[in-house]
XYZ file of C-alpha atoms in Angstrom:
590
model
C 101.338 98.855 77.459
C 101.579 97.284 74.035
C 101.881 93.492 74.152
C 102.653 90.502 71.993
C 102.133 86.772 72.277
C 104.195 84.245 70.232
C 102.304 80.944 69.748
C 105.038 78.317 69.314
C 102.881 75.241 69.497
C 101.201 72.829 67.011
C 98.090 73.321 69.088
C 95.483 75.762 67.658
C 95.273 79.098 69.346
C 92.118 79.030 71.570
C 89.365 81.069 69.921
C 88.793 83.152 73.037
C 92.393 84.361 72.797
C 92.587 84.663 69.006
C 89.642 86.988 68.676
C 91.051 89.470 71.188
C 94.396 89.899 69.412
C 95.541 91.046 65.994
C 97.661 88.434 64.391
C 100.648 88.825 62.061
C 100.750 87.287 58.573
C 102.597 84.211 59.779
C 99.835 83.616 62.297
C 102.477 83.016 64.990
C 102.335 86.375 66.708
C 99.362 88.289 68.232
C 99.772 91.939 69.009
C 97.888 94.601 70.952
C 98.862 98.246 70.280
C 98.638 100.890 73.033
C 99.507 104.553 72.487
C 101.953 104.885 75.480
C 104.304 102.074 74.453
C 105.884 101.665 71.029
C 105.161 98.531 69.043
C 106.922 98.036 65.761
C 106.619 95.325 63.019
C 107.930 94.615 59.550
C 108.113 91.819 57.050
C 110.635 90.809 54.399
C 110.132 87.759 52.274
C 109.541 84.806 54.617
C 110.768 86.621 57.703
C 109.033 89.008 60.090
C 109.883 90.943 63.277
C 107.714 92.428 65.991
C 108.928 94.261 69.021
C 107.657 96.374 71.941
C 109.685 99.008 73.705
C 111.208 102.433 72.875
C 114.299 102.560 70.702
C 117.008 105.073 71.621
C 118.976 104.956 68.400
C 122.441 103.373 67.995
C 125.800 103.835 69.601
C 127.081 107.344 68.850
C 123.646 108.375 67.477
C 121.039 108.713 70.192
C 117.544 109.532 69.064
C 114.013 108.097 69.263
C 113.505 106.340 65.833
C 109.997 105.534 64.588
C 108.866 102.089 65.557
C 108.402 100.417 62.135
C 111.659 101.609 60.590
C 113.404 100.437 63.758
C 111.800 97.035 63.328
C 113.224 96.902 59.797
C 116.732 97.768 61.058
C 116.521 95.101 63.792
C 115.437 92.492 61.277
C 118.344 93.339 59.022
C 120.930 93.308 61.875
C 119.560 90.059 63.258
C 119.956 88.517 59.733
C 123.559 89.585 59.522
C 124.786 88.938 63.023
C 122.275 86.756 64.754
C 121.384 87.779 68.325
C 124.611 89.784 68.517
C 122.952 92.271 66.175
C 120.838 93.498 69.073
C 123.882 94.899 70.724
C 124.026 97.723 68.105
C 120.810 99.184 69.356
C 120.418 100.990 72.685
C 116.729 101.027 73.379
C 114.800 98.724 75.766
C 113.163 96.460 73.082
C 111.865 92.970 73.526
C 110.587 91.065 70.531
C 110.118 88.130 68.130
C 112.112 87.445 65.027
C 110.613 84.830 62.684
C 112.779 83.223 60.061
C 111.953 81.099 57.103
C 108.170 81.163 57.565
C 108.412 80.026 61.171
C 110.948 77.260 61.032
C 113.123 79.195 63.479
C 111.883 81.799 65.957
C 114.140 83.967 68.148
C 112.696 85.653 71.226
C 114.756 88.328 72.923
C 114.425 90.495 76.059
C 116.026 93.931 76.506
C 119.201 94.356 78.488
C 117.704 95.474 81.740
C 114.358 93.619 81.675
C 112.142 96.705 81.326
C 109.580 94.453 79.586
C 108.645 91.292 81.536
C 108.737 88.359 79.207
C 107.396 84.924 80.191
C 107.147 81.497 78.680
C 104.189 79.242 79.370
C 104.625 75.544 78.874
C 101.698 74.112 77.004
C 100.857 70.388 76.604
C 102.707 70.749 73.315
C 105.078 73.646 72.692
C 105.139 77.031 74.289
C 103.414 80.412 74.409
C 105.666 83.483 75.030
C 104.174 86.785 76.032
C 104.584 90.195 77.602
C 100.973 90.163 78.770
C 100.485 89.146 82.431
C 96.789 88.583 81.998
C 97.489 86.009 79.314
C 99.993 84.317 81.581
C 97.142 83.855 84.039
C 94.825 82.509 81.458
C 97.207 79.983 79.939
C 98.879 78.852 83.122
C 97.390 76.149 85.460
C 97.665 78.742 88.220
C 99.500 76.603 90.753
C 101.860 78.997 92.684
C 105.494 77.997 93.092
C 106.048 77.996 96.843
C 109.855 78.277 96.703
C 109.408 81.539 94.743
C 106.999 83.006 97.342
C 109.262 81.949 100.182
C 112.238 83.416 98.479
C 110.418 86.694 97.931
C 109.686 87.026 101.635
C 113.273 86.081 102.479
C 114.548 88.638 99.869
C 116.437 85.930 98.130
C 118.345 86.960 94.983
C 117.941 83.591 93.257
C 118.644 83.726 89.506
C 116.329 80.808 88.733
C 114.391 80.709 85.405
C 111.240 79.433 87.177
C 108.507 82.024 87.579
C 105.763 82.394 90.147
C 103.686 79.573 88.678
C 104.939 76.005 88.274
C 104.377 75.903 84.406
C 105.687 79.454 83.796
C 109.293 80.436 83.109
C 110.963 83.788 82.624
C 113.195 85.028 79.939
C 115.956 86.878 81.786
C 117.291 90.349 80.853
C 119.660 90.402 77.799
C 118.697 86.865 76.964
C 117.733 85.414 73.615
C 116.015 82.044 73.103
C 115.927 80.244 69.770
C 112.973 77.886 69.141
C 112.967 75.190 66.438
C 110.027 72.806 65.939
C 108.245 74.375 68.901
C 110.956 73.595 71.337
C 113.913 75.433 72.832
C 116.986 74.966 70.675
C 119.387 77.431 72.281
C 119.382 79.847 75.229
C 122.075 82.547 75.405
C 122.919 86.059 76.553
C 123.230 88.542 73.765
C 124.673 91.406 75.856
C 128.093 90.640 77.404
C 129.777 93.929 77.890
C 133.610 93.889 77.836
C 135.338 95.440 80.725
C 137.736 98.104 79.428
C 139.815 100.221 81.852
C 139.425 104.015 81.263
C 142.339 106.052 82.435
C 140.447 109.256 83.071
C 136.754 108.445 83.010
C 135.323 111.805 84.181
C 135.391 113.487 80.707
C 133.758 110.409 79.216
C 131.087 110.429 81.886
C 130.498 114.124 81.449
C 130.111 113.666 77.663
C 127.793 110.672 78.069
C 125.554 112.526 80.515
C 125.270 115.376 78.000
C 124.166 112.945 75.249
C 121.605 111.359 77.517
C 120.392 114.809 78.569
C 119.981 115.983 74.999
C 118.056 112.827 74.047
C 115.511 113.151 76.802
C 115.583 116.936 76.821
C 114.189 117.378 73.378
C 110.581 116.997 74.571
C 109.029 117.958 78.005
C 109.091 115.416 80.829
C 108.061 115.301 84.443
C 111.318 114.621 86.378
C 110.936 112.858 89.707
C 113.322 114.953 91.730
C 114.549 114.116 95.214
C 117.420 116.001 96.770
C 119.696 113.032 96.033
C 122.514 113.048 93.521
C 120.945 110.688 90.945
C 117.704 112.593 90.227
C 119.424 115.930 90.570
C 121.961 114.877 87.918
C 119.196 113.881 85.539
C 117.332 117.197 86.204
C 120.497 119.139 85.534
C 121.459 117.516 82.173
C 117.852 117.329 80.862
C 116.531 120.736 81.880
C 119.169 122.581 79.642
C 117.390 121.444 76.422
C 113.713 122.364 76.859
C 111.915 125.039 78.870
C 108.757 123.006 79.711
C 110.215 120.257 81.902
C 108.699 120.047 85.379
C 110.294 118.743 88.555
C 108.136 116.881 91.055
C 109.035 115.650 94.545
C 107.338 113.128 96.813
C 107.315 114.860 100.163
C 106.575 113.773 103.705
C 106.349 117.065 105.713
C 105.915 115.188 108.964
C 109.300 113.449 108.726
C 112.673 114.842 109.759
C 113.998 113.236 106.517
C 111.616 115.322 104.296
C 113.382 116.270 101.091
C 110.923 118.820 99.841
C 112.897 122.028 100.798
C 116.156 120.563 99.420
C 114.542 119.496 96.124
C 112.843 122.908 95.760
C 116.259 124.489 96.104
C 117.691 122.281 93.376
C 114.756 123.085 91.076
C 115.161 126.797 91.707
C 118.842 126.635 90.827
C 118.001 124.841 87.543
C 115.055 127.218 86.862
C 112.616 124.328 86.721
C 108.968 124.511 87.458
C 108.532 122.537 90.721
C 105.619 120.801 92.426
C 105.323 118.705 95.530
C 103.138 115.619 95.988
C 102.515 114.848 99.654
C 102.587 111.149 100.405
C 102.057 111.282 104.222
C 98.489 109.930 103.981
C 99.290 107.294 101.377
C 100.614 104.601 103.658
C 100.956 101.035 102.362
C 97.497 99.679 103.280
C 95.518 102.911 102.841
C 94.208 101.550 99.499
C 94.901 97.829 99.150
C 93.491 97.869 95.614
C 96.450 99.878 94.504
C 98.677 96.827 95.238
C 96.710 94.510 93.028
C 99.621 93.187 91.005
C 98.831 90.937 88.006
C 98.686 87.396 89.108
C 101.250 86.291 86.530
C 103.843 88.709 87.990
C 103.591 87.775 91.621
C 103.237 90.028 94.646
C 104.296 93.676 94.657
C 107.866 94.159 95.799
C 107.698 97.762 97.080
C 105.112 99.441 99.267
C 105.592 102.706 97.301
C 102.587 101.900 95.106
C 100.631 103.333 98.058
C 101.624 106.807 96.758
C 102.714 106.044 93.185
C 99.208 105.241 91.962
C 97.580 108.244 93.722
C 100.352 110.376 92.254
C 99.502 109.319 88.768
C 95.803 110.082 89.350
C 96.831 113.565 90.458
C 99.269 113.951 87.600
C 96.704 112.904 85.005
C 94.655 115.992 85.849
C 97.609 118.253 85.307
C 99.739 116.585 82.659
C 97.638 113.925 80.889
C 100.345 112.527 78.610
C 103.750 113.902 79.654
C 106.254 111.061 80.326
C 107.834 110.619 83.744
C 111.564 110.132 84.363
C 112.931 108.194 87.250
C 116.522 107.653 88.375
C 116.359 103.849 88.650
C 119.620 102.071 87.845
C 122.206 104.580 89.131
C 122.626 102.898 92.481
C 123.211 99.497 90.872
C 125.639 100.887 88.265
C 127.668 103.099 90.653
C 127.285 101.885 94.156
C 130.369 100.184 95.525
C 129.219 97.904 98.402
C 131.067 98.975 101.576
C 132.386 95.437 102.283
C 133.878 95.179 98.808
C 135.380 98.692 99.141
C 137.047 97.781 102.410
C 138.280 94.548 100.839
C 139.799 96.414 97.886
C 141.541 98.854 100.295
C 142.984 95.996 102.257
C 143.983 94.310 99.021
C 145.900 97.398 97.847
C 147.264 98.377 101.244
C 145.533 101.807 101.218
C 146.235 102.565 104.869
C 145.077 106.164 104.787
C 141.628 105.065 103.542
C 141.464 102.231 106.089
C 142.485 104.527 108.920
C 139.700 106.954 108.028
C 137.187 104.051 107.817
C 138.318 102.647 111.248
C 137.163 105.899 112.975
C 133.479 105.247 112.187
C 133.131 101.435 111.726
C 132.776 98.645 114.325
C 135.962 96.608 114.618
C 134.365 93.413 113.278
C 133.033 95.150 110.173
C 136.384 96.844 109.561
C 138.612 93.828 110.201
C 136.852 90.963 108.496
C 137.488 92.192 104.852
C 141.093 92.351 105.807
C 141.147 88.672 106.993
C 139.321 87.744 103.849
C 141.854 89.629 101.663
C 144.696 87.887 103.504
C 143.163 84.433 102.894
C 142.861 85.204 99.154
C 146.382 86.553 99.008
C 147.779 83.346 100.556
C 145.657 81.237 98.187
C 143.888 79.689 101.195
C 140.382 80.222 100.046
C 139.257 76.878 101.511
C 139.922 78.418 104.941
C 137.413 81.160 104.376
C 134.675 79.123 106.056
C 136.754 79.082 109.208
C 136.846 82.898 109.573
C 134.987 84.005 112.737
C 131.350 85.010 112.257
C 130.391 88.020 114.294
C 126.744 87.796 115.288
C 124.367 90.279 113.696
C 121.767 91.781 115.879
C 118.446 91.549 114.166
C 115.096 92.374 115.530
C 112.423 89.607 115.500
C 110.539 91.288 112.601
C 113.691 91.232 110.537
C 114.007 87.483 110.698
C 111.364 85.920 108.482
C 112.934 82.479 109.127
C 111.072 82.531 112.467
C 107.699 82.421 110.669
C 108.754 80.944 107.344
C 111.126 78.017 107.568
C 111.303 77.301 103.842
C 113.441 79.444 101.607
C 114.257 79.149 97.924
C 117.664 78.095 96.921
C 119.952 80.978 96.276
C 122.391 80.845 93.395
C 125.656 82.374 94.596
C 127.269 85.211 92.661
C 130.393 84.421 90.600
C 133.631 84.490 92.531
C 136.810 86.399 91.622
C 140.146 86.909 93.283
C 140.190 90.693 93.075
C 137.444 92.799 94.698
C 137.180 94.991 91.636
C 136.570 92.002 89.333
C 134.110 90.587 91.860
C 132.174 93.769 91.817
C 132.136 93.731 87.969
C 130.696 90.190 87.941
C 128.290 90.969 90.812
C 126.699 93.838 88.897
C 126.036 91.810 85.805
C 124.822 88.848 87.921
C 122.334 91.109 89.767
C 120.521 91.921 86.474
C 119.425 88.329 86.301
C 118.231 87.992 89.908
C 114.721 87.967 91.256
C 115.337 91.184 93.206
C 115.970 92.963 89.899
C 112.971 91.236 88.331
C 110.629 92.593 90.961
C 111.842 96.151 90.431
C 111.403 95.926 86.682
C 107.937 94.401 87.030
C 107.000 97.205 89.365
C 107.998 99.788 86.738
C 105.980 97.927 84.018
C 102.988 97.621 86.368
C 103.162 101.386 87.157
C 103.222 102.262 83.476
C 100.273 99.984 82.701
C 98.143 101.282 85.595
C 98.933 104.934 84.833
C 98.807 104.555 81.020
C 101.955 106.740 80.901
C 105.463 106.296 79.548
C 107.996 105.918 82.360
C 111.604 106.413 81.337
C 114.840 105.507 83.116
C 117.845 107.269 81.523
C 120.357 105.568 83.872
C 119.333 102.191 82.352
C 121.516 103.058 79.316
C 123.805 100.470 77.733
C 126.815 102.761 77.368
C 126.370 104.339 80.781
C 126.470 100.846 82.299
C 129.429 99.733 80.201
C 131.355 102.784 81.396
C 130.390 102.234 85.061
C 131.527 98.556 84.765
C 134.976 99.703 83.901
C 135.442 102.080 86.880
C 137.976 101.451 89.676
C 137.192 101.913 93.433
C 138.958 105.160 93.467
C 136.604 106.468 90.736
C 133.565 105.316 92.717
C 134.448 106.211 96.316
C 136.461 109.290 97.382
C 136.625 110.758 100.803
C 134.152 108.219 102.075
C 131.552 109.347 99.556
C 129.956 107.038 96.961
C 129.432 107.858 93.314
C 132.487 110.072 93.196
C 132.606 110.147 89.332
C 128.970 111.492 89.168
C 129.840 114.225 91.666
C 132.826 115.322 89.503
C 130.762 115.159 86.223
C 128.028 117.490 87.505
C 130.175 119.846 89.521
C 129.627 122.661 86.979
C 125.857 122.107 86.701
C 124.827 121.775 90.389
C 125.691 123.808 93.480
C 128.235 122.110 95.840
C 125.566 121.958 98.556
C 123.734 119.487 96.320
C 126.444 117.129 95.080
C 128.421 117.148 98.357
C 125.293 116.517 100.556
C 125.079 113.041 102.009
C 121.999 111.009 101.183
C 119.456 111.487 104.003
C 116.089 111.180 102.258
C 113.791 108.191 101.890
C 110.241 107.030 102.353
C 110.847 104.567 105.099
C 109.077 106.689 107.743
C 105.817 106.530 105.773
C 106.028 102.806 105.558
C 106.906 102.515 109.225
C 104.104 104.729 110.445
C 101.630 103.088 108.073
C 102.344 99.443 108.944
C 102.947 99.919 112.688
C 100.326 102.584 113.586
C 97.629 102.762 110.942
C 97.289 99.288 109.521
C 97.031 96.932 112.532
C 93.330 96.269 112.166
C 93.746 95.240 108.501
C 96.821 93.163 109.211
C 95.089 91.206 111.990
C 92.054 90.749 109.781
C 94.205 89.327 106.885
C 96.123 87.003 109.225
C 93.167 85.734 111.234
C 92.771 83.119 108.466
C 95.608 83.735 106.079
C 95.941 82.113 102.689
C 99.665 81.646 103.480
C 98.898 79.100 106.137
C 97.923 76.680 103.392
C 101.625 76.055 103.081
C 102.870 74.037 106.001
C 106.084 76.006 106.509
C 104.253 79.297 107.301
C 103.673 79.867 111.040
C 100.940 82.497 111.563
C 101.477 82.774 115.287
C 105.207 83.476 114.941
C 104.468 86.190 112.291
C 101.955 87.906 114.466
C 104.360 87.842 117.456
C 107.040 89.448 115.240
C 104.481 92.036 114.072
C 103.549 92.845 117.669
C 107.274 93.535 118.391
C 107.417 95.639 115.302
C 104.489 97.787 116.435
C 106.144 98.667 119.721
C 107.715 102.200 119.748
C 111.461 102.149 119.540
C 113.244 102.850 122.843
C 115.935 104.795 121.008
C 114.521 108.180 120.104
C 117.035 108.535 117.314
C 115.753 105.511 115.427
C 114.012 106.646 112.275
C 114.058 103.310 110.345
C 113.361 99.965 111.934
C 113.399 97.676 108.917
C 109.993 96.681 107.532
C 110.947 94.606 104.458
C 110.049 91.205 105.808
C 106.785 92.434 107.341
C 105.706 94.186 104.201
C 106.609 91.352 101.863
C 104.626 88.913 104.011
C 101.618 91.188 103.915
C 102.125 91.721 100.153
C 102.073 88.036 99.543
C 98.882 87.620 101.542
C 97.223 90.433 99.592
C 98.300 88.828 96.261
C 96.987 85.376 97.181
C 93.754 86.742 98.492
C 93.041 88.964 95.477
C 93.509 86.204 93.019
C 92.013 83.492 95.121
C 95.103 81.354 94.900
C 95.377 78.239 97.042
C 98.193 75.834 97.213
C 100.024 73.126 99.134
C 103.574 73.044 100.348
C 105.550 71.141 97.738
C 109.234 70.871 96.920
C 109.313 72.132 93.340
C 113.025 72.655 92.941
C 113.310 69.976 90.295
C 110.671 71.418 88.001
């Protein structure tokens, strides 16, 4: 992946770093070009601009513009409008805008954080870079324990602090202005306005056609499950080019195997279809495939066990063809069940509530109604007195038993109406650490595979439309993503868009961690690096792992919940690989 580093410090660039990078005329920005990620640069008078990413044109004119002309357009728009000029462009670009020979420097990150961007505090000034190896080299390398603890606890904290004590992240859709080597202003440049759309289905249909045409002009490998998101992308993209190929991750040994369903969708769309079997690629089958860059922290998802072997396999067949994933649709279109129930209580939709009552526990069905009543009576202070029904969690789903310290969690913004709360929640999630881990995983996958990975659902106008939708647009008849089902009804068979989601890779993770990896897990935790922090209890973790390994007594159970186990193992792998040590410190004030 192409990278840049902006050196915003009076200190001289270390020679070991300078000689490995090509430096711009100002001497402030070093760049490294790679063929699978665009890097554009331009210069006018005393100003220059450098960006990485892949532009997708402007609103109403979707195309892939050449990198250097796009850099010139970005420079001109930033001159006219400041950071707001970035909103005209749709592509995932992150870059550096240098004005007046370096007296002012603006660093920006793309809307969805596709390009990780980190700031390293130097003894004087800052270095800002997209390169994780450079983060490791310039940082003091002291891990931030609260971040590691929050990762294991699955905390959605929106903190600016990164995984090292002297490293900070630039959050998605954020611009930072530097003057005299210090931060002068920090702001969001993308703040979509919520505009109600009376009949959003035609707009969604038209938008999907535009996205399909953009990506359909050249052949791609489309990661196709039997779910609605990837099937929608395959349907709108496959109409434009005969050489697209659909590929499905299959687990023939699982009752939730999606191979036959995906093959049926591909056949309907007349797409060439291949299956990649992931059954043998369980999370610790090749620990080296989880070697995340030290500056990006531990890997969030165990799917790299089959993602990296998949790219090795794909390289032999399709050396350069980009891969398309459906990331982003769940976050843009998913209406959390609790908020949906709360909205139905708020509007008195008794028919929907009656239907939900038939298949929900009483506590889960009733509590949103009590919450809505408290809001309606303006008694929000009484919310804390609502009864808490205990949640049954297995020992391995409670990391607090082996990790007592968790990072602080910034709470999402509040709103009176459930629909407004959902709108704010979606924008808030883009700045959280959960989202950051997903985006870093995509960037890491692209780097390791040396292949472009594209995510059409991470489109500005698609998200802006989704942010304006009502609950009745999102959930109908108990089914999520109703608007997407309506928009593709003429492109996909009903058996596809009406089918409930049943797929997933959880069974591979479960079988791998519980049945195939015990020897490795016990070896790692015989003398774990994690124990160097006083709040980690190795004995409690191993007891929880023992419980996790026991076969479920319920024969119908197919997913037992492995997140906390996997994330603890992932942290240990990350610390071991990079030889990181540490001590338990309270770094919340840093």
